[in-house]
JSON list of C-alpha atoms in Angstrom, two decimals:
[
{"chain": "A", "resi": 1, "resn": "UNK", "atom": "CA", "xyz": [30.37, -22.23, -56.71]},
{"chain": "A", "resi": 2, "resn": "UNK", "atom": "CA", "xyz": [28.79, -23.79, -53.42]},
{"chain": "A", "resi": 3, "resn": "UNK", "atom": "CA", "xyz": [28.50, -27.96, -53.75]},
{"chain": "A", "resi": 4, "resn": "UNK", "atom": "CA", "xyz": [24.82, -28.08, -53.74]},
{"chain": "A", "resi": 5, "resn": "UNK", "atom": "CA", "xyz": [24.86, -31.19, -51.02]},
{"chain": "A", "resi": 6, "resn": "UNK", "atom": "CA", "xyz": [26.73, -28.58, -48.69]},
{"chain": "A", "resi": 7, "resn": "UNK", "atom": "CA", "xyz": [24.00, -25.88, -49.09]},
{"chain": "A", "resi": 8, "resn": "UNK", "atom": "CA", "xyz": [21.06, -27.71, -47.41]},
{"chain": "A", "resi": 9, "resn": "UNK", "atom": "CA", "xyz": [23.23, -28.01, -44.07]},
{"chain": "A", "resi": 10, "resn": "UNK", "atom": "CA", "xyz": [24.62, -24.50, -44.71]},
{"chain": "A", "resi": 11, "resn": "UNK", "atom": "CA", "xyz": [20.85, -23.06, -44.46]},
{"chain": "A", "resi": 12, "resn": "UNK", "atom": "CA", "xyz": [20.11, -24.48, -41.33]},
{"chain": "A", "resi": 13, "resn": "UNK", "atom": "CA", "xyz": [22.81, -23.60, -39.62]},
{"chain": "A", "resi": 14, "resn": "UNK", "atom": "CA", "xyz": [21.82, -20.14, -40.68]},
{"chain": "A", "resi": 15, "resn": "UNK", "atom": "CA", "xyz": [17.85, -20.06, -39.95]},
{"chain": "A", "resi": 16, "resn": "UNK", "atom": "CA", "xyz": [19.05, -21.53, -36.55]},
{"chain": "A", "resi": 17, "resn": "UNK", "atom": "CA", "xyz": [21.31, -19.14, -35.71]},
{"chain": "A", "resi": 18, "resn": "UNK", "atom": "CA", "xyz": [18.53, -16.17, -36.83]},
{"chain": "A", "resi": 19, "resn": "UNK", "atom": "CA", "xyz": [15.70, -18.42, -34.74]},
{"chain": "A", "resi": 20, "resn": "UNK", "atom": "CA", "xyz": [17.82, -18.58, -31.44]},
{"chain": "A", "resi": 21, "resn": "UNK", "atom": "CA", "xyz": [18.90, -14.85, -31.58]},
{"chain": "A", "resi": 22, "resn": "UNK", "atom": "CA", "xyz": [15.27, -13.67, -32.33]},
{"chain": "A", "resi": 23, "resn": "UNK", "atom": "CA", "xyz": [13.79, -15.76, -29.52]},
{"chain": "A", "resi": 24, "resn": "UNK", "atom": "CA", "xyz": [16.42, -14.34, -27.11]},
{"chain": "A", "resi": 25, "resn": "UNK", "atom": "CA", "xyz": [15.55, -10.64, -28.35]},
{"chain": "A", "resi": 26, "resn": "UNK", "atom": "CA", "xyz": [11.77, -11.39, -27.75]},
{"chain": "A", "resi": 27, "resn": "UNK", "atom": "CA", "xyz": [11.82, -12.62, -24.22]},
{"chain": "A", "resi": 28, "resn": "UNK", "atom": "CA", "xyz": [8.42, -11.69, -22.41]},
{"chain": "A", "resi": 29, "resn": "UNK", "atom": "CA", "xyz": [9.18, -9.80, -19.36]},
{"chain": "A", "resi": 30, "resn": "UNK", "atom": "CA", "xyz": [6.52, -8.26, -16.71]},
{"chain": "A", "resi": 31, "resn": "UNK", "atom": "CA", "xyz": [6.48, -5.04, -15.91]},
{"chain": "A", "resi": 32, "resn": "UNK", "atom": "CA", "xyz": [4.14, -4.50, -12.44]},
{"chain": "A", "resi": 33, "resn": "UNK", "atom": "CA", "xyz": [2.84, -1.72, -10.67]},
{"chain": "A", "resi": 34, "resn": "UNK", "atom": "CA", "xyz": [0.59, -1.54, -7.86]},
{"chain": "A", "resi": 35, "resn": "UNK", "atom": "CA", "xyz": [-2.82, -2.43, -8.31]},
{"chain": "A", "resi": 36, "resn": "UNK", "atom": "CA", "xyz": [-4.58, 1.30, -8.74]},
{"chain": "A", "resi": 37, "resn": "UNK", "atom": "CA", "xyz": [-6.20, 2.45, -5.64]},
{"chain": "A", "resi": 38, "resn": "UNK", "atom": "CA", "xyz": [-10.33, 1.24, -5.96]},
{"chain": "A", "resi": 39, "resn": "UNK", "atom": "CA", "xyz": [-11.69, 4.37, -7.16]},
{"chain": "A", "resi": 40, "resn": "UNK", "atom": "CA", "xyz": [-15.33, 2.60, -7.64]},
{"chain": "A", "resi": 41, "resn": "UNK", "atom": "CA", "xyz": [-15.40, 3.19, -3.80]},
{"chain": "A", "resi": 42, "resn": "UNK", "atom": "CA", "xyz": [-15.87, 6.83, -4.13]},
{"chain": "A", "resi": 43, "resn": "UNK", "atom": "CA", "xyz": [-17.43, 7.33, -7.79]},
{"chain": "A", "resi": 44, "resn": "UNK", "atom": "CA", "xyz": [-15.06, 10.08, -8.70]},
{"chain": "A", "resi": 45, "resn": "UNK", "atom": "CA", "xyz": [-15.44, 11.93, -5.45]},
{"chain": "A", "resi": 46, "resn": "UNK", "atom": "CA", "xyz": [-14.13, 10.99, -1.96]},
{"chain": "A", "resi": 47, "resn": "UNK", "atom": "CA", "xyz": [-17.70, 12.67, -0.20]},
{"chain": "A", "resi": 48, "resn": "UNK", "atom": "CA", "xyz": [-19.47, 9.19, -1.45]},
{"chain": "A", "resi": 49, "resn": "UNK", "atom": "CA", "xyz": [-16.82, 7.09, 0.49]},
{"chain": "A", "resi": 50, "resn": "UNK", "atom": "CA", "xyz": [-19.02, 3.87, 1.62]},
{"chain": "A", "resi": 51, "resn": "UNK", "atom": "CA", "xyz": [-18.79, 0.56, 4.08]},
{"chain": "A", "resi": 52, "resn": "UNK", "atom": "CA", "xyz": [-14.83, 0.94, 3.68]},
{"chain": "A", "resi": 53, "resn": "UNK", "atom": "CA", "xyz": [-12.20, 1.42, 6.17]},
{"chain": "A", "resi": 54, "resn": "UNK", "atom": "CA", "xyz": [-9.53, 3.71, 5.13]},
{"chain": "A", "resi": 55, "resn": "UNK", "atom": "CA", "xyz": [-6.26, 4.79, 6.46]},
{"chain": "A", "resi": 56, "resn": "UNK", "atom": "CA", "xyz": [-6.35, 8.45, 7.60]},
{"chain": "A", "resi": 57, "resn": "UNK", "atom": "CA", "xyz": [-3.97, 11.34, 8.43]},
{"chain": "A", "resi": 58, "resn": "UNK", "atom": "CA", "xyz": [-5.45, 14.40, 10.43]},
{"chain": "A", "resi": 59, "resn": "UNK", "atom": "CA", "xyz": [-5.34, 16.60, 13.48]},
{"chain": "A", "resi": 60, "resn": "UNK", "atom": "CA", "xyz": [-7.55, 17.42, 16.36]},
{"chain": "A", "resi": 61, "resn": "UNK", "atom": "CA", "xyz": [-7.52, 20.66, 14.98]},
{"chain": "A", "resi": 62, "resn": "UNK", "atom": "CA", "xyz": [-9.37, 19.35, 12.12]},
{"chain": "A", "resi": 63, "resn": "UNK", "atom": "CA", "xyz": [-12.38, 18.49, 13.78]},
{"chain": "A", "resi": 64, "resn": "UNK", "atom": "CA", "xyz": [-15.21, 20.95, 13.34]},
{"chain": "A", "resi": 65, "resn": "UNK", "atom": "CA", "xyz": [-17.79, 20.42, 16.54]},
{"chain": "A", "resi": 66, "resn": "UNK", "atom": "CA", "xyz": [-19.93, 22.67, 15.39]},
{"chain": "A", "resi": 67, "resn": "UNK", "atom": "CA", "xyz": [-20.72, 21.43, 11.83]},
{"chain": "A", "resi": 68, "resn": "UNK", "atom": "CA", "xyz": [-19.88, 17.73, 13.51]},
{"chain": "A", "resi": 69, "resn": "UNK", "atom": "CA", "xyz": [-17.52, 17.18, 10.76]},
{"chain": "A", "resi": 70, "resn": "UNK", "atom": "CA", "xyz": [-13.77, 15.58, 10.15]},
{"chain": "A", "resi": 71, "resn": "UNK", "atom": "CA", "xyz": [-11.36, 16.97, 7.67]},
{"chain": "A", "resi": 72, "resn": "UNK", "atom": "CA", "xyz": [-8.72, 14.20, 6.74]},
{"chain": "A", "resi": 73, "resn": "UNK", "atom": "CA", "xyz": [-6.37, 12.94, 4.33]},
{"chain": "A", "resi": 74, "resn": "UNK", "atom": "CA", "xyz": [-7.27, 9.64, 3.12]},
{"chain": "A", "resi": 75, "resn": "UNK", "atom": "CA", "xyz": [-4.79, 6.72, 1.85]},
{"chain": "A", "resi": 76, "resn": "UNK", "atom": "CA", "xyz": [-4.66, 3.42, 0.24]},
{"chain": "A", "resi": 77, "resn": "UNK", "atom": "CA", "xyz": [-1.87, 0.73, 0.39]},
{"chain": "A", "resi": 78, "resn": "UNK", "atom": "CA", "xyz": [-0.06, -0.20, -2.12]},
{"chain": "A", "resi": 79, "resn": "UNK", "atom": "CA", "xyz": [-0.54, -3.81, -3.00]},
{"chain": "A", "resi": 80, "resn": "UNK", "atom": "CA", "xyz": [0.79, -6.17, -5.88]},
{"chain": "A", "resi": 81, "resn": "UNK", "atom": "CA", "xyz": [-1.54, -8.88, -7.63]},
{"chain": "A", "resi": 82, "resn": "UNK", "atom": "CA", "xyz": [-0.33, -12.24, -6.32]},
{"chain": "A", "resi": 83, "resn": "UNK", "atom": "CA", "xyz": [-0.06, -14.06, -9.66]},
{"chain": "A", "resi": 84, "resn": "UNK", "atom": "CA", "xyz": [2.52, -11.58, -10.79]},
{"chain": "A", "resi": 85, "resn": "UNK", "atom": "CA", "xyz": [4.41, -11.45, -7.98]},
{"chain": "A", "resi": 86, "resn": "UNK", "atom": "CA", "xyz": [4.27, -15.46, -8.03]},
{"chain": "A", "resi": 87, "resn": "UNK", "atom": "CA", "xyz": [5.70, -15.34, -11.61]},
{"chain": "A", "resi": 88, "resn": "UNK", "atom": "CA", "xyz": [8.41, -13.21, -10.55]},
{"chain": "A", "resi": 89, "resn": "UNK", "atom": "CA", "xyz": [11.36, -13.55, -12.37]},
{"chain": "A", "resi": 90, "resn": "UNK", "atom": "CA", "xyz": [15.55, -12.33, -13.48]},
{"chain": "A", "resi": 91, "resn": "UNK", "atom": "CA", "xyz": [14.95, -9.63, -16.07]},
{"chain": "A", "resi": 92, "resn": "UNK", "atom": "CA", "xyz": [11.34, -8.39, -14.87]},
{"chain": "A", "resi": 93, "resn": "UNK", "atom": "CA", "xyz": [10.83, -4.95, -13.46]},
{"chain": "A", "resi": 94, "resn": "UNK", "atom": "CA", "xyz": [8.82, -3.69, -10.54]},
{"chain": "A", "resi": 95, "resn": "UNK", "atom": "CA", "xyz": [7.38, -0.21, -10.07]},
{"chain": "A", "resi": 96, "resn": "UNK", "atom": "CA", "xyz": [7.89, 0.88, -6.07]},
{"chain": "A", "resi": 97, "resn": "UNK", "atom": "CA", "xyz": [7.86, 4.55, -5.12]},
{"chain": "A", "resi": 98, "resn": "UNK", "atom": "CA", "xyz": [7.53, 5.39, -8.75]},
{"chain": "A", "resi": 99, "resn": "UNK", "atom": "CA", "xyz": [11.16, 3.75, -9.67]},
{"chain": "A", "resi": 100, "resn": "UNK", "atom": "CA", "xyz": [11.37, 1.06, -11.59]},
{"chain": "A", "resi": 101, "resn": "UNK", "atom": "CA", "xyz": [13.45, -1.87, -10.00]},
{"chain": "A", "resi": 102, "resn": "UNK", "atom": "CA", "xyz": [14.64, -4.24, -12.87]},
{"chain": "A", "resi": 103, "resn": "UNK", "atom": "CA", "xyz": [15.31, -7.97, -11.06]},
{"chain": "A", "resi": 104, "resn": "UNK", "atom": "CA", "xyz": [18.12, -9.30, -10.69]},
{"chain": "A", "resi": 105, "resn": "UNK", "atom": "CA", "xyz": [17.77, -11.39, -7.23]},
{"chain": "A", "resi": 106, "resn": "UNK", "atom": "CA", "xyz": [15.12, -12.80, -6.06]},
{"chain": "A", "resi": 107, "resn": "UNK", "atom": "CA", "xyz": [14.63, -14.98, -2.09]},
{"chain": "A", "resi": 108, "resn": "UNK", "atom": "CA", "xyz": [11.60, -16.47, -1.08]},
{"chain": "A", "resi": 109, "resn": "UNK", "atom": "CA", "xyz": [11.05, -17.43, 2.65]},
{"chain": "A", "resi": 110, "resn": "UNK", "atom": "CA", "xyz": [8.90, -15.90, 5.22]},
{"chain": "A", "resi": 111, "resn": "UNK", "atom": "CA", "xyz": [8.52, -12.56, 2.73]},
{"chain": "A", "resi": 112, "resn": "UNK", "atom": "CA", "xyz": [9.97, -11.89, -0.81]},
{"chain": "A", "resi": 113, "resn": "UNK", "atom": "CA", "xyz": [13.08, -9.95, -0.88]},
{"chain": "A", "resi": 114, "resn": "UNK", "atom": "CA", "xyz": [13.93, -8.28, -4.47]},
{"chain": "A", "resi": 115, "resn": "UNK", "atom": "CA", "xyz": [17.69, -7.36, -4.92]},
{"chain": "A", "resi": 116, "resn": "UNK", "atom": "CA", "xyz": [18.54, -7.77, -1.33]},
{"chain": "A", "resi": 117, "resn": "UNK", "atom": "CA", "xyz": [15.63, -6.03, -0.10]},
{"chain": "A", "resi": 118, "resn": "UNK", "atom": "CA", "xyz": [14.90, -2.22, 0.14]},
{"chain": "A", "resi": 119, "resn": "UNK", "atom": "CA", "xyz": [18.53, -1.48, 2.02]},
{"chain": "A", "resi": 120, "resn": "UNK", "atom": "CA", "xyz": [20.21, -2.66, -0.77]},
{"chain": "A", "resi": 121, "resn": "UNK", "atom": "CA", "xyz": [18.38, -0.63, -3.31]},
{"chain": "A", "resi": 122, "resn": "UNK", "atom": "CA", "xyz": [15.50, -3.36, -3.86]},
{"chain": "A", "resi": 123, "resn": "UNK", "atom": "CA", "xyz": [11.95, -3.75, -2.33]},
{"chain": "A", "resi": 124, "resn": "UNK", "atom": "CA", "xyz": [10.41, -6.46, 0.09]},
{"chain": "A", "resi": 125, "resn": "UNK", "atom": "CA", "xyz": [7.05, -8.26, -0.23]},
{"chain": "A", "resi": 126, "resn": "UNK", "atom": "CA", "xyz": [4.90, -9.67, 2.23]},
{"chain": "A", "resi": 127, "resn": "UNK", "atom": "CA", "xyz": [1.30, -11.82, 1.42]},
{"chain": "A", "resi": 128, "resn": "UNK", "atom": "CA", "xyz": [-1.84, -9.50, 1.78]},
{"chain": "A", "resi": 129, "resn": "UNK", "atom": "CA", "xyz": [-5.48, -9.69, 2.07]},
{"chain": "A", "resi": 130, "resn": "UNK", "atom": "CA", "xyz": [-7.41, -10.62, -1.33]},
{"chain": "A", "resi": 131, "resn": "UNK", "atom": "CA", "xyz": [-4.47, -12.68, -3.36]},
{"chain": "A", "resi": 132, "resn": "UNK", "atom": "CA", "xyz": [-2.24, -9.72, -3.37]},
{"chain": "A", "resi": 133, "resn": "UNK", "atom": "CA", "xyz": [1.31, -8.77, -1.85]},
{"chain": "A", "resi": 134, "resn": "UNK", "atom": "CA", "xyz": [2.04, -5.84, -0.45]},
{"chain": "A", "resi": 135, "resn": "UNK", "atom": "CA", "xyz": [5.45, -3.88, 0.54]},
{"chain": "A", "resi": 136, "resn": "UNK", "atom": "CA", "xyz": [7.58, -4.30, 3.55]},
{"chain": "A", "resi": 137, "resn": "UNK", "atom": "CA", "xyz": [8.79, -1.78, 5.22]},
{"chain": "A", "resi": 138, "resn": "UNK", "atom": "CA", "xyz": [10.86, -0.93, 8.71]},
{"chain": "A", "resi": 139, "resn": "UNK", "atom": "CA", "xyz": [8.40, -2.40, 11.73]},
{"chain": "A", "resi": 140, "resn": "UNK", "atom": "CA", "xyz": [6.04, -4.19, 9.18]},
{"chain": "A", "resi": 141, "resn": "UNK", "atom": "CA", "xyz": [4.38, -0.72, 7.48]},
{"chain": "A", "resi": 142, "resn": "UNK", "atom": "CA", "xyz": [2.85, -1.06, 4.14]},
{"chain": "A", "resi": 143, "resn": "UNK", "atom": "CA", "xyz": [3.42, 1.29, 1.39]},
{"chain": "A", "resi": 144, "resn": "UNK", "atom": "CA", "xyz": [0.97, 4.39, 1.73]},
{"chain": "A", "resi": 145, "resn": "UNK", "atom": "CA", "xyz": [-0.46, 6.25, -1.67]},
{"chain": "A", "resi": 146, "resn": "UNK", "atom": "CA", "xyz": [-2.46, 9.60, -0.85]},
{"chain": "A", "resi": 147, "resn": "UNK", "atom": "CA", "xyz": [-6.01, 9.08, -2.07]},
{"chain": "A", "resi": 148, "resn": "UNK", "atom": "CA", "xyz": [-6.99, 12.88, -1.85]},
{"chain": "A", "resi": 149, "resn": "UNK", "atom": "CA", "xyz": [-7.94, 15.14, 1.33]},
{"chain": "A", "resi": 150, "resn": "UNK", "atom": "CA", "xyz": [-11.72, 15.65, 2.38]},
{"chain": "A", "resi": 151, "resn": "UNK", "atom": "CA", "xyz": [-14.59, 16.76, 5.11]},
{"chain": "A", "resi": 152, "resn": "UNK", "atom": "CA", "xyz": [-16.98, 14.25, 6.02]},
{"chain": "A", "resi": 153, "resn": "UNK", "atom": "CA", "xyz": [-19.74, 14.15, 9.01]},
{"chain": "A", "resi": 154, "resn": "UNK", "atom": "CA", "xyz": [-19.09, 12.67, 12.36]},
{"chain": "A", "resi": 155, "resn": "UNK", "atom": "CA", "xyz": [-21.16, 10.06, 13.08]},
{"chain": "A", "resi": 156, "resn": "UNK", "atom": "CA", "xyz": [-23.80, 11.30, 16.56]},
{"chain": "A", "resi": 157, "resn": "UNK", "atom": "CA", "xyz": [-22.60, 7.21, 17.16]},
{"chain": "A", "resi": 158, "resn": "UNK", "atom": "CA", "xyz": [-18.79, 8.17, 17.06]},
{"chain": "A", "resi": 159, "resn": "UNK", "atom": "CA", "xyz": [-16.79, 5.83, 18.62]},
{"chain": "A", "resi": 160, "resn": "UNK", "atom": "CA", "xyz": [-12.93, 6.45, 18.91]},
{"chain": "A", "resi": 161, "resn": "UNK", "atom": "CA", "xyz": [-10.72, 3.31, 20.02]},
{"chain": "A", "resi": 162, "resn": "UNK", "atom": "CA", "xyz": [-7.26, 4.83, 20.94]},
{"chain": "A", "resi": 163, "resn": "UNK", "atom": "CA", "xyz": [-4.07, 2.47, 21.74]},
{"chain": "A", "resi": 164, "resn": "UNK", "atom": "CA", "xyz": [-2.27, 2.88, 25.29]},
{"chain": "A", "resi": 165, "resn": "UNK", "atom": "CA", "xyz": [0.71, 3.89, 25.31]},
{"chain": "A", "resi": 166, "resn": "UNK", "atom": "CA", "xyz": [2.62, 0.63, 25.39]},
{"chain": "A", "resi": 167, "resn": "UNK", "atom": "CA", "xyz": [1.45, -2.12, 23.57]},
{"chain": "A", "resi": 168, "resn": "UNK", "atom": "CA", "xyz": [0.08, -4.59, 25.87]},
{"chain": "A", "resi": 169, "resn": "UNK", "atom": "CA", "xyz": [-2.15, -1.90, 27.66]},
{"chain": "A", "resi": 170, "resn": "UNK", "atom": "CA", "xyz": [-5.42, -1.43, 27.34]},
{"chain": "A", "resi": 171, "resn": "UNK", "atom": "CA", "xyz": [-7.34, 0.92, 24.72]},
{"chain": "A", "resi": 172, "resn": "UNK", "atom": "CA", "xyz": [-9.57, 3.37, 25.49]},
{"chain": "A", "resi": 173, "resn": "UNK", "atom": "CA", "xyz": [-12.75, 3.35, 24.01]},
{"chain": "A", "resi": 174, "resn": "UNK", "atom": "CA", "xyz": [-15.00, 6.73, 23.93]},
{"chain": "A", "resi": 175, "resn": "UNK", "atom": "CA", "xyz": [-18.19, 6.92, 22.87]},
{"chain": "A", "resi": 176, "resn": "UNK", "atom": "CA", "xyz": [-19.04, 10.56, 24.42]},
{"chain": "A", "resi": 177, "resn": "UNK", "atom": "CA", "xyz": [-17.04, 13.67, 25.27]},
{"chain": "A", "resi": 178, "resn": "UNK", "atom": "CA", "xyz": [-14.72, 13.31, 22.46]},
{"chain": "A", "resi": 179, "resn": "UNK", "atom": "CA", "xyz": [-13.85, 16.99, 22.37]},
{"chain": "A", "resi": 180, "resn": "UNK", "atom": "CA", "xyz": [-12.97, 16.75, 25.81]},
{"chain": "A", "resi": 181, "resn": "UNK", "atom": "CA", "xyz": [-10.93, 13.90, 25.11]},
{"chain": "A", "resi": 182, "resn": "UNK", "atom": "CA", "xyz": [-8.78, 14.83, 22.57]},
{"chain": "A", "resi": 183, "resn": "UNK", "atom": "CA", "xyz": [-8.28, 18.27, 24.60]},
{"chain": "A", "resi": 184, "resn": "UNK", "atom": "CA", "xyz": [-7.21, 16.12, 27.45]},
{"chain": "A", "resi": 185, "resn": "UNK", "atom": "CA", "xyz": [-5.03, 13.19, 25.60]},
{"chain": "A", "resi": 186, "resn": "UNK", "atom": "CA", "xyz": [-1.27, 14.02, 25.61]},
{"chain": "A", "resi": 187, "resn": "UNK", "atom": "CA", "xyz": [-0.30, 16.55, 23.16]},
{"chain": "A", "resi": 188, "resn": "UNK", "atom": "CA", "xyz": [1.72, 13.92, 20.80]},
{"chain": "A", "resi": 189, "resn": "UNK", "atom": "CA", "xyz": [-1.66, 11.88, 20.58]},
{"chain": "A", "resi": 190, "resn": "UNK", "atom": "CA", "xyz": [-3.10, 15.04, 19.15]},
{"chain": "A", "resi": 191, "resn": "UNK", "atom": "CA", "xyz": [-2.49, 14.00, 16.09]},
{"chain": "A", "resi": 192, "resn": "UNK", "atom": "CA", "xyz": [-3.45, 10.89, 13.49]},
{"chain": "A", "resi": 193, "resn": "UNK", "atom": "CA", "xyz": [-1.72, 9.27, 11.14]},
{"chain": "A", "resi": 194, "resn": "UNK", "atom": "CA", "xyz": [-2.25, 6.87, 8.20]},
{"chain": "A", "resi": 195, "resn": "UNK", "atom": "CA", "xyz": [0.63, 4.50, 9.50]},
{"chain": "A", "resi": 196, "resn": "UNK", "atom": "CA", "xyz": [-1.61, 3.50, 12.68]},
{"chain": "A", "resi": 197, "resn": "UNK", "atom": "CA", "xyz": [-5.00, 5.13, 12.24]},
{"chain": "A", "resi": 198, "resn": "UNK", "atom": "CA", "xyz": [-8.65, 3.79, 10.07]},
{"chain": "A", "resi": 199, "resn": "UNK", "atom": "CA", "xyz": [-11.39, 5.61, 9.75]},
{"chain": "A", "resi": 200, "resn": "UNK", "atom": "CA", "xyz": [-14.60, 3.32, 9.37]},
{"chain": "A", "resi": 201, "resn": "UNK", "atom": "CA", "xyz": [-16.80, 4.98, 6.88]},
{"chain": "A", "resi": 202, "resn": "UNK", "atom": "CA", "xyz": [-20.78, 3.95, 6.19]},
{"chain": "A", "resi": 203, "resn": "UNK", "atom": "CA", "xyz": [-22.88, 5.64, 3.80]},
{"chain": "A", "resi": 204, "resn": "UNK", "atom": "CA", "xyz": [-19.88, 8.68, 3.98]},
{"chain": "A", "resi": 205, "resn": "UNK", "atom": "CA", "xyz": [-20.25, 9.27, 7.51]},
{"chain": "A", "resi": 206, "resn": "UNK", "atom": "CA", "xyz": [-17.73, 8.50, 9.82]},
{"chain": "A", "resi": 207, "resn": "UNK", "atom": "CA", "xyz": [-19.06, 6.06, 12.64]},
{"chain": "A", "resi": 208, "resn": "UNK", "atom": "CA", "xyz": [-15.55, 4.66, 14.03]},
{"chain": "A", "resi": 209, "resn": "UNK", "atom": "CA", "xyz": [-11.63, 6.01, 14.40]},
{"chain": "A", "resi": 210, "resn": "UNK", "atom": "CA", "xyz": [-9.31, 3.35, 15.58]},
{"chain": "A", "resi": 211, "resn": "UNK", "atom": "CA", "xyz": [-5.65, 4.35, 16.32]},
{"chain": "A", "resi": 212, "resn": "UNK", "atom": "CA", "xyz": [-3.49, 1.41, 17.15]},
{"chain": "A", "resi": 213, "resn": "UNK", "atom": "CA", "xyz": [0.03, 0.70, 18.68]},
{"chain": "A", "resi": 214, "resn": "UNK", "atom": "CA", "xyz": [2.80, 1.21, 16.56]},
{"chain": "A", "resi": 215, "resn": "UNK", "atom": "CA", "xyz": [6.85, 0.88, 17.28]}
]
């Protein structure tokens, strides 16, 4: 039979032990994805795109000149809210590129590298616009998500700003003749994409393309 002055201790040892085991069993870890692409922008359909400026993938073969209109692909970045990323910590995951990235490593400087960064199997963060983060990528690119594809109307204001061809010369800025232009332009400028081209949407018209220089 246990010495009753022995069984007080006895229990709290035990309760301890159980309190310590459950509290390391119930550690709170984050699990963040990007913020979801701002669908209140379009109201369920891309066509009532307004004031927004949108990354854009398309062809000069897409433009109709007849109808005036643009068929493109439209994209969002992918960005990270700021007071998760902040929180960061050993044990939390990540979603990038629809893998899950559980932390183990974590350097803040300039940028936040995860797990050595994304050549090591990790991801990098830079700060963004609005208290958010967004991925870092080879030659500073973001992380693109495809919004959905769609025809809008050209703007009878249109104004395309292209990039030179090196990046300290000029752009060109045309505000008539763009058919002629684009049938003129080299043929590898032919064609826009999200990494270095917005579309400036107002009331779902397009009224501005802007492609600039990339590496």
């Amino acid at each position: 039979m246990t010495n009753p002055k022995y069984l007080i201790p006895l229990l709290c040892v035990l309760f301890a032990g159980c309190t310590n085991t459950s509290n390391k069993e119930n550690l709170a870890y984050q699990f963040i994805k990007p913020i979801p692409a701002d669908k209140s922008l379009f109201n369920g359909d891309l066509k009532e795109l307004n004031a927004t400026t949108l990354p854009a993938l398309f062809s000069f073969t897409d433009f109709n000149w007849k109808d005036s209109t643009l068929t493109l692909t439209a994209y969002s970045i992918d960005t990270y809210k700021a007071s998760e990323i902040d929180n960061l910590q050993k044990g939390d995951t990540i979603l990038f590129r629809n893998d899950t990235i559980i932390t183990d490593k974590i350097e803040r400087g300039k940028y936040i590298s995860i797990n050595g960064g994304i050549e090591f199997g990790g991801v990098d963060l830079t700060a963004h616009e609005e208290g958010t983060y967004r991925v870092l990528l080879m030659d500073n690119h973001p992380q693109y998500s495809q919004l959905g594809k769609v025809k809008l109307p050209l703007s009878p204001a249109l104004t395309i700003i292209d990039c030179g061809d090196n990046p300290d010369d000029p752009s060109d800025t045309i505000r008539t003749n763009h058919r002629q232009w684009l049938a003129n332009v080299k043929e590898y400028k032919r064609d826009f994409s999200e990494l270095n081209t917005r579309v400036n949407i107002e009331n779902g018209i397009i009224t501005t393309i802007t492609r600039f220089w990339i590496p």
